[in-house]
mmCIF file as gemmi writes it, N, C-alpha and C atoms, coordinates in Angstrom:
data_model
loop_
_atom_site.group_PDB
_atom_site.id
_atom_site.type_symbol
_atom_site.label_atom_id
_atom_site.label_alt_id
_atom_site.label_comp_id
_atom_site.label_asym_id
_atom_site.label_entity_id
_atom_site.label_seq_id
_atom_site.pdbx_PDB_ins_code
_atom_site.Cartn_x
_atom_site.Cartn_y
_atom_site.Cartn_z
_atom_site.occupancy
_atom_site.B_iso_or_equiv
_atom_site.pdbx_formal_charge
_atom_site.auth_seq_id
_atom_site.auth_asym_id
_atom_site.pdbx_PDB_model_num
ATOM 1 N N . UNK Axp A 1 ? -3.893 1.333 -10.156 1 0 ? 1 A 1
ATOM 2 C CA . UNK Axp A 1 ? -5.317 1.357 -10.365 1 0 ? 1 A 1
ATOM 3 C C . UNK Axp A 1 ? -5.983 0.559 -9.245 1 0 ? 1 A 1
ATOM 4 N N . UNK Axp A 2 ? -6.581 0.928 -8.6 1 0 ? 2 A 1
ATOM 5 C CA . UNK Axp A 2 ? -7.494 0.533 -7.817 1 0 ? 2 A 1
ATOM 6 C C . UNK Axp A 2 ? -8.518 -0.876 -8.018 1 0 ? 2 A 1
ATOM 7 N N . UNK Axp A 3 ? -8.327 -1.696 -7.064 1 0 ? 3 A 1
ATOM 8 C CA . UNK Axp A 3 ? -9.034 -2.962 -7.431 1 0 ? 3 A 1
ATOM 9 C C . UNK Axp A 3 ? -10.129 -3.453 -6.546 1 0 ? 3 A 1
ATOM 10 N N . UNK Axp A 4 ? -11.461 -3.91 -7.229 1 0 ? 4 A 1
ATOM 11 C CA . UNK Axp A 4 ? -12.085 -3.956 -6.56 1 0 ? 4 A 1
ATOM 12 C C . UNK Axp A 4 ? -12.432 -5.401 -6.198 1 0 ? 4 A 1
ATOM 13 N N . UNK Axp A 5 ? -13.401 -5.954 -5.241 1 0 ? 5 A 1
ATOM 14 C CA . UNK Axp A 5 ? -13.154 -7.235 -5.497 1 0 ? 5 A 1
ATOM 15 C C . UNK Axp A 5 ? -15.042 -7.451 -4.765 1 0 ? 5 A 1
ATOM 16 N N . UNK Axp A 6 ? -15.955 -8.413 -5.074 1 0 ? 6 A 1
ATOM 17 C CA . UNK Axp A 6 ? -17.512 -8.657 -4.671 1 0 ? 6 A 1
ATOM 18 C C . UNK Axp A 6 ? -16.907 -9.23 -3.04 1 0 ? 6 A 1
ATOM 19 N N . UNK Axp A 7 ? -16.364 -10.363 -3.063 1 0 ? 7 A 1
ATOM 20 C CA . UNK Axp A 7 ? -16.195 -11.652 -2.333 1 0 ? 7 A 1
ATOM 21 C C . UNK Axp A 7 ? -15.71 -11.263 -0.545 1 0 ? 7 A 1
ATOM 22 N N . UNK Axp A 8 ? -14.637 -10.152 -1.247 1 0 ? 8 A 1
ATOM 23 C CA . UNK Axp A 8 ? -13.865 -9.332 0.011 1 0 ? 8 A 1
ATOM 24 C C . UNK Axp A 8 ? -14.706 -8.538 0.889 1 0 ? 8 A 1
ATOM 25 N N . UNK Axp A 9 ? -13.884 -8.929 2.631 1 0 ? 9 A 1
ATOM 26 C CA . UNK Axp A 9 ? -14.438 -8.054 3.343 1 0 ? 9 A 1
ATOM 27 C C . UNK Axp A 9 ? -14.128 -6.71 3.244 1 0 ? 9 A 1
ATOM 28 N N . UNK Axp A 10 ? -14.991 -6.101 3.786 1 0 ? 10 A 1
ATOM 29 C CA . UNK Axp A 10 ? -14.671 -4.303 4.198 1 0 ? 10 A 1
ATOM 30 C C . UNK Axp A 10 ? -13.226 -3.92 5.105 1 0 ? 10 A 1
ATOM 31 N N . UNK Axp A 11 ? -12.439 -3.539 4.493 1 0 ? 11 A 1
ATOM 32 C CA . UNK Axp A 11 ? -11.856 -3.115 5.838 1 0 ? 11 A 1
ATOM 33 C C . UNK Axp A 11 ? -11.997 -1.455 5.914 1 0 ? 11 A 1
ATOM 34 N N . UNK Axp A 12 ? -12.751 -1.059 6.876 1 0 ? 12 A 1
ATOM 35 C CA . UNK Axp A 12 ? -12.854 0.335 7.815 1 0 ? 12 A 1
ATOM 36 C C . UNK Axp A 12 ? -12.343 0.737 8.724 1 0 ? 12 A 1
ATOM 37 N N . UNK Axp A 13 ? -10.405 0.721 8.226 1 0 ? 13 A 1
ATOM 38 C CA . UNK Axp A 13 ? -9.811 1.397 8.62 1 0 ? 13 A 1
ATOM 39 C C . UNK Axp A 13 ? -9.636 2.764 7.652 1 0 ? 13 A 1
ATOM 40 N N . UNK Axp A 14 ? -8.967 3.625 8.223 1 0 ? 14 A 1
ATOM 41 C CA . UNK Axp A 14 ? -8.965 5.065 7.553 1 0 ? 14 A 1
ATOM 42 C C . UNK Axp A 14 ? -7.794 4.316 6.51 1 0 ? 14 A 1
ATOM 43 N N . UNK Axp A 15 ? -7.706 4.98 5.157 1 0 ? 15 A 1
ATOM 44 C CA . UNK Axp A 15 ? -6.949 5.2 3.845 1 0 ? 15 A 1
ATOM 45 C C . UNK Axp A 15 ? -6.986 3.524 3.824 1 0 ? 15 A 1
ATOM 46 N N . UNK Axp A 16 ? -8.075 2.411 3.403 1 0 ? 16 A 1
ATOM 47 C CA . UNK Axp A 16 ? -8.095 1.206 3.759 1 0 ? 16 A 1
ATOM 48 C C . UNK Axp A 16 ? -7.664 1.168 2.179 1 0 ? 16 A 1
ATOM 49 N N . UNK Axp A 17 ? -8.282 1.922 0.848 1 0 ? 17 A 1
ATOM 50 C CA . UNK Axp A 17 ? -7.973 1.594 -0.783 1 0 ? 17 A 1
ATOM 51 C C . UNK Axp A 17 ? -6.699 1.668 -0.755 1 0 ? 17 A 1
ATOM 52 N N . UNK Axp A 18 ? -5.951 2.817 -0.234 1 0 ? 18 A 1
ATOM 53 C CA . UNK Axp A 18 ? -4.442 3.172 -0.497 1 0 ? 18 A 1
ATOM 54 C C . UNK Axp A 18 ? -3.834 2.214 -0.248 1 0 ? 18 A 1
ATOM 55 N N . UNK Axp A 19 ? -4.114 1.888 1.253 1 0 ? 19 A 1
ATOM 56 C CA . UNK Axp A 19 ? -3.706 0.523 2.121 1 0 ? 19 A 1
ATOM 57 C C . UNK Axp A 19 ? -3.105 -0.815 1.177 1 0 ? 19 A 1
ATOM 58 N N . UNK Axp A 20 ? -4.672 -1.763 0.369 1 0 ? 20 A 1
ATOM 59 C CA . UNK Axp A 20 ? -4.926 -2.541 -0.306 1 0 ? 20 A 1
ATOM 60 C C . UNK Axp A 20 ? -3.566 -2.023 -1.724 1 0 ? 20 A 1
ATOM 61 N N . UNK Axp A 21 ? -4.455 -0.877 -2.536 1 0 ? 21 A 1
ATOM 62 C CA . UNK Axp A 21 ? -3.244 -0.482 -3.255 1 0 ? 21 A 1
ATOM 63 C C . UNK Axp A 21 ? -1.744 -0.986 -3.569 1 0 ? 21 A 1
ATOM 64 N N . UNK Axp A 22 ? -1.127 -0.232 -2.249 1 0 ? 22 A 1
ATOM 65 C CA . UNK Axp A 22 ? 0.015 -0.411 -1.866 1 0 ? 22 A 1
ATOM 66 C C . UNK Axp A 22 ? 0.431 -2.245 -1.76 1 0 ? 22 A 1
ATOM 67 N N . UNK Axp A 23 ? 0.038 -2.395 -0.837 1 0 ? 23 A 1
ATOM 68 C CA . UNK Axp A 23 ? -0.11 -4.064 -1.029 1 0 ? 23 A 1
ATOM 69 C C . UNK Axp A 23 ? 0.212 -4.93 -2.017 1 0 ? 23 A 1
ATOM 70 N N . UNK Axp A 24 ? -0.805 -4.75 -2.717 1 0 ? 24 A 1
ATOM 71 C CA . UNK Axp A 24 ? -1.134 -5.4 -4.344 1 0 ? 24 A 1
ATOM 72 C C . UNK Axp A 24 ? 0.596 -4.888 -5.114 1 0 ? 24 A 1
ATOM 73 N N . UNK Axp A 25 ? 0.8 -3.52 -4.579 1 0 ? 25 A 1
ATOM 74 C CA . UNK Axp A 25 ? 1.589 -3.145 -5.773 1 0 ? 25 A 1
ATOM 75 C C . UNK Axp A 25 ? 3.156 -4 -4.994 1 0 ? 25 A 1
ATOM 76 N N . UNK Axp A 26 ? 3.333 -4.077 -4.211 1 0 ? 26 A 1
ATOM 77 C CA . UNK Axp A 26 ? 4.506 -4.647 -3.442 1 0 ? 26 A 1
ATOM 78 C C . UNK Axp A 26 ? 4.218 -6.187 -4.015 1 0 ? 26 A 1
ATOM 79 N N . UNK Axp A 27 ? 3.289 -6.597 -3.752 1 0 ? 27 A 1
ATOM 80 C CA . UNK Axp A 27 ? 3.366 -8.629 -3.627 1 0 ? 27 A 1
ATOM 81 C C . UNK Axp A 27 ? 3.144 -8.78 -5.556 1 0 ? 27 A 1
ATOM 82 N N . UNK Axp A 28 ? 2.715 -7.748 -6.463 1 0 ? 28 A 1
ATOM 83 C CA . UNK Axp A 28 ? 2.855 -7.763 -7.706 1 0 ? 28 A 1
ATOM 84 C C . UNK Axp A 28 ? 4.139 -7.647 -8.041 1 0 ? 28 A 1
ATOM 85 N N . UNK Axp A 29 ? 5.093 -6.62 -7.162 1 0 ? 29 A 1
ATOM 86 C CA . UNK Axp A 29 ? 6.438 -6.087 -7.915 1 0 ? 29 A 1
ATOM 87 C C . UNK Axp A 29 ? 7.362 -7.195 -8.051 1 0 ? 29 A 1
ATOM 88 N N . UNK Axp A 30 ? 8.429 -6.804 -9.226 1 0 ? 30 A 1
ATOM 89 C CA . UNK Axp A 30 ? 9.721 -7.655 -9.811 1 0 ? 30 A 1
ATOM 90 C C . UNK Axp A 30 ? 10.711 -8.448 -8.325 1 0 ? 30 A 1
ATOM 91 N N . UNK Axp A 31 ? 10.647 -7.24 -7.516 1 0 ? 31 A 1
ATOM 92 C CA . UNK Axp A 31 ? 11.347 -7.395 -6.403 1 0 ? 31 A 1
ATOM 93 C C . UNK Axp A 31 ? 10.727 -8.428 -5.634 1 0 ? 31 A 1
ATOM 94 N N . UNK Axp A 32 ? 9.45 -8.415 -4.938 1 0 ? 32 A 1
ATOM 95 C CA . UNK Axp A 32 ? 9.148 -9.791 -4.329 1 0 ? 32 A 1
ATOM 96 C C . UNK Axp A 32 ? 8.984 -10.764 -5.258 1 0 ? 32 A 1
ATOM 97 N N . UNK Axp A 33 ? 8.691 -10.956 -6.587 1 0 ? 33 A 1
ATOM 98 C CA . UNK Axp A 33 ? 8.471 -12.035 -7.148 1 0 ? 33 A 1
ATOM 99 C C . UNK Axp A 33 ? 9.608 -12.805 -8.048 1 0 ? 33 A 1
ATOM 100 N N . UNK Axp A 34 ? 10.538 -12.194 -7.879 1 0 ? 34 A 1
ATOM 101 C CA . UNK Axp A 34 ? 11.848 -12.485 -8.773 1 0 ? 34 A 1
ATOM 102 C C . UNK Axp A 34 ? 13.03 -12.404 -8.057 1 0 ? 34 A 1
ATOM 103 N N . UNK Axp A 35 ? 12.926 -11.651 -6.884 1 0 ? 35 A 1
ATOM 104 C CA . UNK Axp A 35 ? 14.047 -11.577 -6.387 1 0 ? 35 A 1
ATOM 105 C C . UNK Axp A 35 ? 13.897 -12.328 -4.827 1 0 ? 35 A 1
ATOM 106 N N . UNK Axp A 36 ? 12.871 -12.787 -4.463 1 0 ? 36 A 1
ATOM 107 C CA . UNK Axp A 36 ? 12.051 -13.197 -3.211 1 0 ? 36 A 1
ATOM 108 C C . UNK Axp A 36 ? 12.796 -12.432 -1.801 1 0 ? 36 A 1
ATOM 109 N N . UNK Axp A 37 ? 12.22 -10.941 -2.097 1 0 ? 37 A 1
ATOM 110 C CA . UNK Axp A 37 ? 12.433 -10.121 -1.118 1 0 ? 37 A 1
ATOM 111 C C . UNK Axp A 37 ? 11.212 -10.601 -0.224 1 0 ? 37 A 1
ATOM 112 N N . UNK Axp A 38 ? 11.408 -10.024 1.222 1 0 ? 38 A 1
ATOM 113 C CA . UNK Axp A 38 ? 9.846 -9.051 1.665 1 0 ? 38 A 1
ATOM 114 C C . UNK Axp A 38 ? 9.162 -8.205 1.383 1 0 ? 38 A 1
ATOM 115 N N . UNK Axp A 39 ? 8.058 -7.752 1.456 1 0 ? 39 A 1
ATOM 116 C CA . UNK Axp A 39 ? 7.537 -6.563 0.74 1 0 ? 39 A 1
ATOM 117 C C . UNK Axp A 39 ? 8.391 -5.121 1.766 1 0 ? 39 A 1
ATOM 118 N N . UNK Axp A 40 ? 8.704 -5.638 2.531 1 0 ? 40 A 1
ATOM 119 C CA . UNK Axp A 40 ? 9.28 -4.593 3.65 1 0 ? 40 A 1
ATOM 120 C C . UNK Axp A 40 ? 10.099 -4.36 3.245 1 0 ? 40 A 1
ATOM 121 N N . UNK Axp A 41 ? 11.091 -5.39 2.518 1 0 ? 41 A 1
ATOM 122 C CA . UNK Axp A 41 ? 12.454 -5.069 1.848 1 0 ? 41 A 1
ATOM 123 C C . UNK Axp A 41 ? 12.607 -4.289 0.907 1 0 ? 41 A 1
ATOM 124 N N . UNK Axp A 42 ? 11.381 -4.427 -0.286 1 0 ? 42 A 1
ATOM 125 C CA . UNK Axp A 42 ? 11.387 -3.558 -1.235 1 0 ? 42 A 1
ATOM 126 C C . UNK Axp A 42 ? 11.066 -2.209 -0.972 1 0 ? 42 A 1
ATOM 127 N N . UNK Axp A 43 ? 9.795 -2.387 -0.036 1 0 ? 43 A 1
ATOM 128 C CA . UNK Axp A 43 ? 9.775 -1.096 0.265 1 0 ? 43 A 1
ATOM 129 C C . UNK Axp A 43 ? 10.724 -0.005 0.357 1 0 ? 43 A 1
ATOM 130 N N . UNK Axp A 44 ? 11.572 -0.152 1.516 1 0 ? 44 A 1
ATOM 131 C CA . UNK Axp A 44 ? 12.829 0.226 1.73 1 0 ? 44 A 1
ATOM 132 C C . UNK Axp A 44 ? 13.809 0.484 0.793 1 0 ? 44 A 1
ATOM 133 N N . UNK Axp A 45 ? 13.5 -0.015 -0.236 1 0 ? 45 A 1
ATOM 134 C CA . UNK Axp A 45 ? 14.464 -0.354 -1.569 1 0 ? 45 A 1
ATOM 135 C C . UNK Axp A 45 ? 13.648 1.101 -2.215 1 0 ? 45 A 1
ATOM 136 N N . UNK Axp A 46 ? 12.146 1.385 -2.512 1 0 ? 46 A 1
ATOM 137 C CA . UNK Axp A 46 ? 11.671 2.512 -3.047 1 0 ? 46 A 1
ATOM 138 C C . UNK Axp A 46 ? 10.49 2.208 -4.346 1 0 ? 46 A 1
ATOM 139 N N . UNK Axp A 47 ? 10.564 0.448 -3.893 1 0 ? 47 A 1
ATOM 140 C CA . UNK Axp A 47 ? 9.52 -0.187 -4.652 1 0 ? 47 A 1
ATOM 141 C C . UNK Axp A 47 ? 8.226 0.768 -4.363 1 0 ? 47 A 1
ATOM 142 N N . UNK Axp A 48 ? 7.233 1.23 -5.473 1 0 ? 48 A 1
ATOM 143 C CA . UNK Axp A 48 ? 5.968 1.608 -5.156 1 0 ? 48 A 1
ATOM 144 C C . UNK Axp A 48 ? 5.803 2.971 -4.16 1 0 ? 48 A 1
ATOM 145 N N . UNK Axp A 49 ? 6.542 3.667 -4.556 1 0 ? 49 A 1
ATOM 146 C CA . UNK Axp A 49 ? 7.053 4.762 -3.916 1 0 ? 49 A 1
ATOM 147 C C . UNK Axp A 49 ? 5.96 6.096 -3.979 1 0 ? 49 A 1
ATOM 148 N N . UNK Axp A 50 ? 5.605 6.079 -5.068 1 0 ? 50 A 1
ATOM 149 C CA . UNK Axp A 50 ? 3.922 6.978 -5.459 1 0 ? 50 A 1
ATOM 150 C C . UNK Axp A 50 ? 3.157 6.454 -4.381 1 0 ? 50 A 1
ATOM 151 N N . UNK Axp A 51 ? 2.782 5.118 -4.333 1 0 ? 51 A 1
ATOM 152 C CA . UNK Axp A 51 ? 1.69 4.667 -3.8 1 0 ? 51 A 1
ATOM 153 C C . UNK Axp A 51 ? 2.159 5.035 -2.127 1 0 ? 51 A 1
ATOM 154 N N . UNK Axp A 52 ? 3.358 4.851 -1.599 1 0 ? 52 A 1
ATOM 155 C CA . UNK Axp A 52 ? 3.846 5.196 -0.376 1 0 ? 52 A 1
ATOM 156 C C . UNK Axp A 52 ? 3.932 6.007 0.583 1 0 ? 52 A 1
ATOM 157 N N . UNK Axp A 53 ? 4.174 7.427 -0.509 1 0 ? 53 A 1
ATOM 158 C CA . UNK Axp A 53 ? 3.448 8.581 -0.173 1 0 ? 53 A 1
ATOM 159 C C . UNK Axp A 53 ? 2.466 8.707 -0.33 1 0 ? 53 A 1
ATOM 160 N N . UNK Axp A 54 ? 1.571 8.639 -1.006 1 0 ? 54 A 1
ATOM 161 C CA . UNK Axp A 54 ? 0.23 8.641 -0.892 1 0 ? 54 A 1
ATOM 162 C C . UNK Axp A 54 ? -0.997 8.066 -0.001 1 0 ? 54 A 1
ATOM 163 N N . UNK Axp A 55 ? -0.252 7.203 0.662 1 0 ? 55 A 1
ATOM 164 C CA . UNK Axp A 55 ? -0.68 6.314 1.914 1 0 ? 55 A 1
ATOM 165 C C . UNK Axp A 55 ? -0.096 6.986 2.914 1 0 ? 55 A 1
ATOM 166 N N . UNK Axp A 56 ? 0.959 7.705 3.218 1 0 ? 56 A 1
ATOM 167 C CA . UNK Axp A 56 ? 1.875 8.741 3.918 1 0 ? 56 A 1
ATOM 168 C C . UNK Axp A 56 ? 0.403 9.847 4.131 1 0 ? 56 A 1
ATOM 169 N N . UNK Axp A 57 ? 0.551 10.64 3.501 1 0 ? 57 A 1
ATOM 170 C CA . UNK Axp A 57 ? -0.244 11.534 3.198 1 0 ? 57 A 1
ATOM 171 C C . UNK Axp A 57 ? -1.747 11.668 3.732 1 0 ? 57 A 1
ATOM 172 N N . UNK Axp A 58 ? -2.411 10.48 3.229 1 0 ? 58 A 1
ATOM 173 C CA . UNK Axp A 58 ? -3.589 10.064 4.028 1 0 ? 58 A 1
ATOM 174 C C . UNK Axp A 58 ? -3.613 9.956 5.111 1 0 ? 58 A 1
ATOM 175 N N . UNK Axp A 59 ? -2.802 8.877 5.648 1 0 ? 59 A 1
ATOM 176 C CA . UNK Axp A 59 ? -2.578 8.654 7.182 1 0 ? 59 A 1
ATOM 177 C C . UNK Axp A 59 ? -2.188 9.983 7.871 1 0 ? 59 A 1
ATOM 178 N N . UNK Axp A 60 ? -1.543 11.058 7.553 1 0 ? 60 A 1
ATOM 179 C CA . UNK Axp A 60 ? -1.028 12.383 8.062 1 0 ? 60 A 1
ATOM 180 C C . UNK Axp A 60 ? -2.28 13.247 8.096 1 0 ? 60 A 1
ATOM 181 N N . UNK Axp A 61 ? -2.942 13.155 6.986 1 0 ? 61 A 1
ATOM 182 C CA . UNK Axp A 61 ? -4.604 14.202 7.309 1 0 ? 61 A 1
ATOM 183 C C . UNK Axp A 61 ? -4.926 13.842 8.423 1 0 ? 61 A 1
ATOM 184 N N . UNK Axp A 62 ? -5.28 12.23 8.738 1 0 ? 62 A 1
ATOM 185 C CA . UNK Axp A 62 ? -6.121 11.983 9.835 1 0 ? 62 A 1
ATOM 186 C C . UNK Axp A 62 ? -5.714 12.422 11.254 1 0 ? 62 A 1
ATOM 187 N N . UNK Axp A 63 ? -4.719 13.301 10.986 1 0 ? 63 A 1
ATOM 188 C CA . UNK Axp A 63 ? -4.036 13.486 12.409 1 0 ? 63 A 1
ATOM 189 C C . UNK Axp A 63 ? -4.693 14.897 12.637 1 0 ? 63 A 1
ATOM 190 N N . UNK Axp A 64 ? -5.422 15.085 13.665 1 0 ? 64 A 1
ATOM 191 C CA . UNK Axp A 64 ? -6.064 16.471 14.23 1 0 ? 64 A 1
ATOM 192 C C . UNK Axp A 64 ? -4.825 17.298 14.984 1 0 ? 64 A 1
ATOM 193 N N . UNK Axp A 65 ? -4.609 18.32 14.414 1 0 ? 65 A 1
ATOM 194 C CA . UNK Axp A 65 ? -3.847 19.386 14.48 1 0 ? 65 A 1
ATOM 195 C C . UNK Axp A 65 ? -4.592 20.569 15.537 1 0 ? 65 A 1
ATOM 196 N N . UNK Axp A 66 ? -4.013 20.635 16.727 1 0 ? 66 A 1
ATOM 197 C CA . UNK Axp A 66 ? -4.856 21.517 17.331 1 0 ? 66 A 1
ATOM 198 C C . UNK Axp A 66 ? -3.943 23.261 17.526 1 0 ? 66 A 1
């Protein structure tokens, strides 16, 4: 679920929610907080894997196909 926050800056990069998303869902997961991975580690592991592709995906639209 998507989080919003008053206090926070903008970031205006392209897929910046997915971005944040993803984030949140890595430095929330069992794996960095119990097992004191990196979020890179889990990643790799398949932590947050919806959110991964889906940030995949975004970042791949923005690519102009000629």
């Amino acid at each position: 679920m998507p989080k919003y926050y008053e206090d926070k800056e903008e970031d205006e990069r392209a897929c910046s929610g997915v971005r944040e998303d993803l984030r949140q869902c890595l430095l929330e997961s069992p794996c960095v907080l119990q097992e004191n991975k990196s979020p890179k580690q889990c990643l790799r592991e398949g932590h947050c894997r919806s959110l991964q592709v889906t940030f995949f995906a975004c970042k791949r639209s923005m690519v102009s196909v000629r």
